[in-house]
Amino acid sequence: MKGHLSYQIYSFWGLLPLWILCASSTNTCTVRHEAADCSHLKLTHIPDDLPTNITVLNLTHNQLRRLPPVNFTRYSQLTILDGGFNSISKLEP
Ligand SMILES: *[C@@H]1O[C@H](CO)[C@@H](O)[C@H](O)[C@H]1NC(C)=O
Ligand SMILES: *[C@@H]1O[C@H](CO)[C@@H](O)[C@H](O)[C@H]1NC(C)=O
Ligand SMILES: *[C@@H]1O[C@H](CO)[C@@H](O)[C@H](O)[C@H]1NC(C)=O
């Protein structure tokens, strides 16, 4: 019984860093050289915490329904926006 309990405690603390890693990586984009990769993150909203100087924003394979222009105003340097593989039903100017 005692051995079983300590095994459970061990596996809990052993898995915790992994869980934190997964939890933090599911909702953060990878930013590399002013290009933000936000693909495959199940996003329903456009991230508003990325560096404002990004030029590429990859939003592919998410669950976005709309791409309101107002949500991109902070990214004034943006030249490439990839919005493929989402559930976009309406595209605004
Ligand atoms: C756009 O930004 C507004 C205000 O921050 C937010 O409430 C809304 O959910 C955002 N929409 C999308 C599709 O990201
Ligand atoms: C873009 O912003 C990031 C973080 O704010 C900064 O580290 C980087 O040097 C900036 N890049 C350019 C080209 O301004
Ligand atoms: C965005 O990411 C997808 C897959 O992760 C890739 O196929 C696509 O080429 C990328 N788009 C851009 C503009 O980098």
Tab-separated table of C-alpha atoms and ligand atoms in Angstrom:
chain	number	residue	atom	x	y	z
A	1	MET	CA	0.000	0.000	0.000
A	2	LYS	CA	2.749	2.384	0.987
A	3	GLY	CA	4.724	1.533	-2.133
A	4	HIS	CA	1.670	2.099	-4.306
A	5	LEU	CA	1.066	5.534	-2.772
A	6	SER	CA	4.622	6.702	-3.265
A	7	TYR	CA	4.446	5.532	-6.860
A	8	GLN	CA	1.359	7.668	-7.372
A	9	ILE	CA	3.071	10.690	-5.838
A	10	TYR	CA	6.122	10.077	-7.983
A	11	SER	CA	4.108	9.843	-11.161
A	12	PHE	CA	2.158	12.969	-10.272
A	13	TRP	CA	5.261	15.092	-9.806
A	14	GLY	CA	6.939	13.344	-12.689
A	15	LEU	CA	4.138	14.223	-15.075
A	16	LEU	CA	3.549	17.747	-13.795
A	17	PRO	CA	6.345	19.438	-15.793
A	18	LEU	CA	5.106	17.651	-18.904
A	19	TRP	CA	1.566	18.796	-18.231
A	20	ILE	CA	2.686	22.393	-17.708
A	21	LEU	CA	4.661	22.203	-20.944
A	22	CYS	CA	1.634	20.907	-22.850
A	23	ALA	CA	-0.748	23.390	-21.236
A	24	SER	CA	1.466	26.340	-22.008
A	25	SER	CA	2.215	25.234	-25.542
A	26	THR	CA	-1.447	24.739	-26.443
A	27	ASN	CA	-2.221	28.423	-26.242
A	28	THR	CA	0.969	30.123	-27.229
A	29	CYS	CA	2.197	30.859	-30.696
A	30	THR	CA	5.769	30.243	-31.738
A	31	VAL	CA	7.383	33.521	-32.730
A	32	ARG	CA	10.502	33.273	-34.835
A	33	HIS	CA	12.054	36.160	-36.755
A	34	GLU	CA	8.895	38.314	-36.777
A	35	ALA	CA	6.837	35.314	-37.963
A	36	ALA	CA	4.219	33.962	-35.585
A	37	ASP	CA	3.077	30.374	-36.004
A	38	CYS	CA	-0.288	29.959	-34.315
A	39	SER	CA	-1.300	26.850	-36.266
A	40	HIS	CA	-2.949	23.815	-34.665
A	41	LEU	CA	-3.840	25.618	-31.414
A	42	LYS	CA	-7.657	25.262	-31.504
A	43	LEU	CA	-7.860	29.056	-31.381
A	44	THR	CA	-11.278	30.655	-31.413
A	45	HIS	CA	-9.872	34.149	-31.028
A	46	ILE	CA	-7.100	36.022	-32.705
A	47	PRO	CA	-4.142	36.239	-30.313
A	48	ASP	CA	-3.650	39.746	-28.951
A	49	ASP	CA	-0.408	39.170	-27.056
A	50	LEU	CA	2.049	38.720	-29.909
A	51	PRO	CA	4.853	41.165	-30.663
A	52	THR	CA	3.384	44.035	-32.646
A	53	ASN	CA	6.206	43.916	-35.192
A	54	ILE	CA	5.391	40.461	-36.625
A	55	THR	CA	5.127	40.329	-40.413
A	56	VAL	CA	3.736	36.783	-40.788
A	57	LEU	CA	0.819	35.403	-38.845
A	58	ASN	CA	-0.045	31.772	-39.403
A	59	LEU	CA	-3.532	30.984	-38.113
A	60	THR	CA	-4.043	27.739	-40.006
A	61	HIS	CA	-5.802	24.717	-38.493
A	62	ASN	CA	-7.721	26.560	-35.786
A	63	GLN	CA	-11.367	27.123	-34.959
A	64	LEU	CA	-11.687	30.756	-35.946
A	65	ARG	CA	-15.067	31.790	-37.280
A	66	ARG	CA	-14.297	35.381	-38.121
A	67	LEU	CA	-11.252	37.498	-38.825
A	68	PRO	CA	-12.402	40.969	-37.739
A	69	PRO	CA	-10.013	43.630	-39.041
A	70	VAL	CA	-10.036	45.386	-35.662
A	71	ASN	CA	-8.275	42.386	-34.127
A	72	PHE	CA	-5.344	42.873	-36.478
A	73	THR	CA	-4.879	46.599	-36.037
A	74	ARG	CA	-2.100	46.117	-33.486
A	75	TYR	CA	-0.097	44.135	-36.045
A	76	SER	CA	0.578	47.019	-38.407
A	77	GLN	CA	3.640	45.340	-39.985
A	78	LEU	CA	1.677	42.254	-41.063
A	79	THR	CA	2.169	41.311	-44.716
A	80	ILE	CA	1.240	37.604	-44.739
A	81	LEU	CA	-1.838	36.257	-43.024
A	82	ASP	CA	-2.536	32.560	-43.479
A	83	GLY	CA	-6.049	31.702	-42.349
A	84	GLY	CA	-6.539	28.330	-43.984
A	85	PHE	CA	-8.302	25.376	-42.354
A	86	ASN	CA	-10.665	27.261	-40.063
A	87	SER	CA	-14.415	27.679	-39.835
A	88	ILE	CA	-14.557	31.114	-41.385
A	89	SER	CA	-18.003	31.796	-42.763
A	90	LYS	CA	-17.658	35.499	-43.367
A	91	LEU	CA	-14.726	37.580	-44.493
A	92	GLU	CA	-14.634	41.235	-43.692
A	93	PRO	CA	-12.795	43.900	-45.725
B	1	LIG	C1	-11.521	40.611	-31.285
B	1	LIG	O1	-11.129	41.444	-30.203
B	1	LIG	C2	-12.167	41.654	-29.236
B	1	LIG	C3	-11.642	42.653	-28.211
B	1	LIG	O2	-10.408	42.247	-27.678
B	1	LIG	C4	-12.559	40.327	-28.618
B	1	LIG	O3	-13.582	40.501	-27.672
B	1	LIG	C5	-13.025	39.383	-29.714
B	1	LIG	O4	-13.309	38.112	-29.151
B	1	LIG	C6	-11.940	39.244	-30.787
B	1	LIG	N1	-12.443	38.416	-31.876
B	1	LIG	C7	-11.722	37.441	-32.438
B	1	LIG	C8	-12.397	36.650	-33.520
B	1	LIG	O5	-10.593	37.187	-32.095
B	2	LIG	C1	10.331	42.849	-32.642
B	2	LIG	O1	9.916	42.866	-31.288
B	2	LIG	C2	10.658	41.997	-30.458
B	2	LIG	C3	10.011	41.998	-29.074
B	2	LIG	O2	9.341	43.173	-28.795
B	2	LIG	C4	12.108	42.456	-30.438
B	2	LIG	O3	12.867	41.589	-29.625
B	2	LIG	C5	12.649	42.435	-31.852
B	2	LIG	O4	13.984	42.945	-31.867
B	2	LIG	C6	11.786	43.288	-32.766
B	2	LIG	N1	12.264	43.153	-34.137
B	2	LIG	C7	12.379	44.181	-34.967
B	2	LIG	C8	12.864	43.880	-36.374
B	2	LIG	O5	12.090	45.340	-34.627
B	3	LIG	C1	1.279	27.882	-41.874
B	3	LIG	O1	1.452	26.608	-41.266
B	3	LIG	C2	1.038	25.529	-42.086
B	3	LIG	C3	1.162	24.226	-41.312
B	3	LIG	O2	1.556	24.389	-40.002
B	3	LIG	C4	1.872	25.514	-43.364
B	3	LIG	O3	1.436	24.470	-44.210
B	3	LIG	C5	1.718	26.866	-44.070
B	3	LIG	O4	2.575	26.878	-45.203
B	3	LIG	C6	2.087	28.008	-43.148
B	3	LIG	N1	1.814	29.280	-43.830
B	3	LIG	C7	2.726	30.266	-43.896
B	3	LIG	C8	2.284	31.520	-44.585
B	3	LIG	O5	3.857	30.164	-43.414
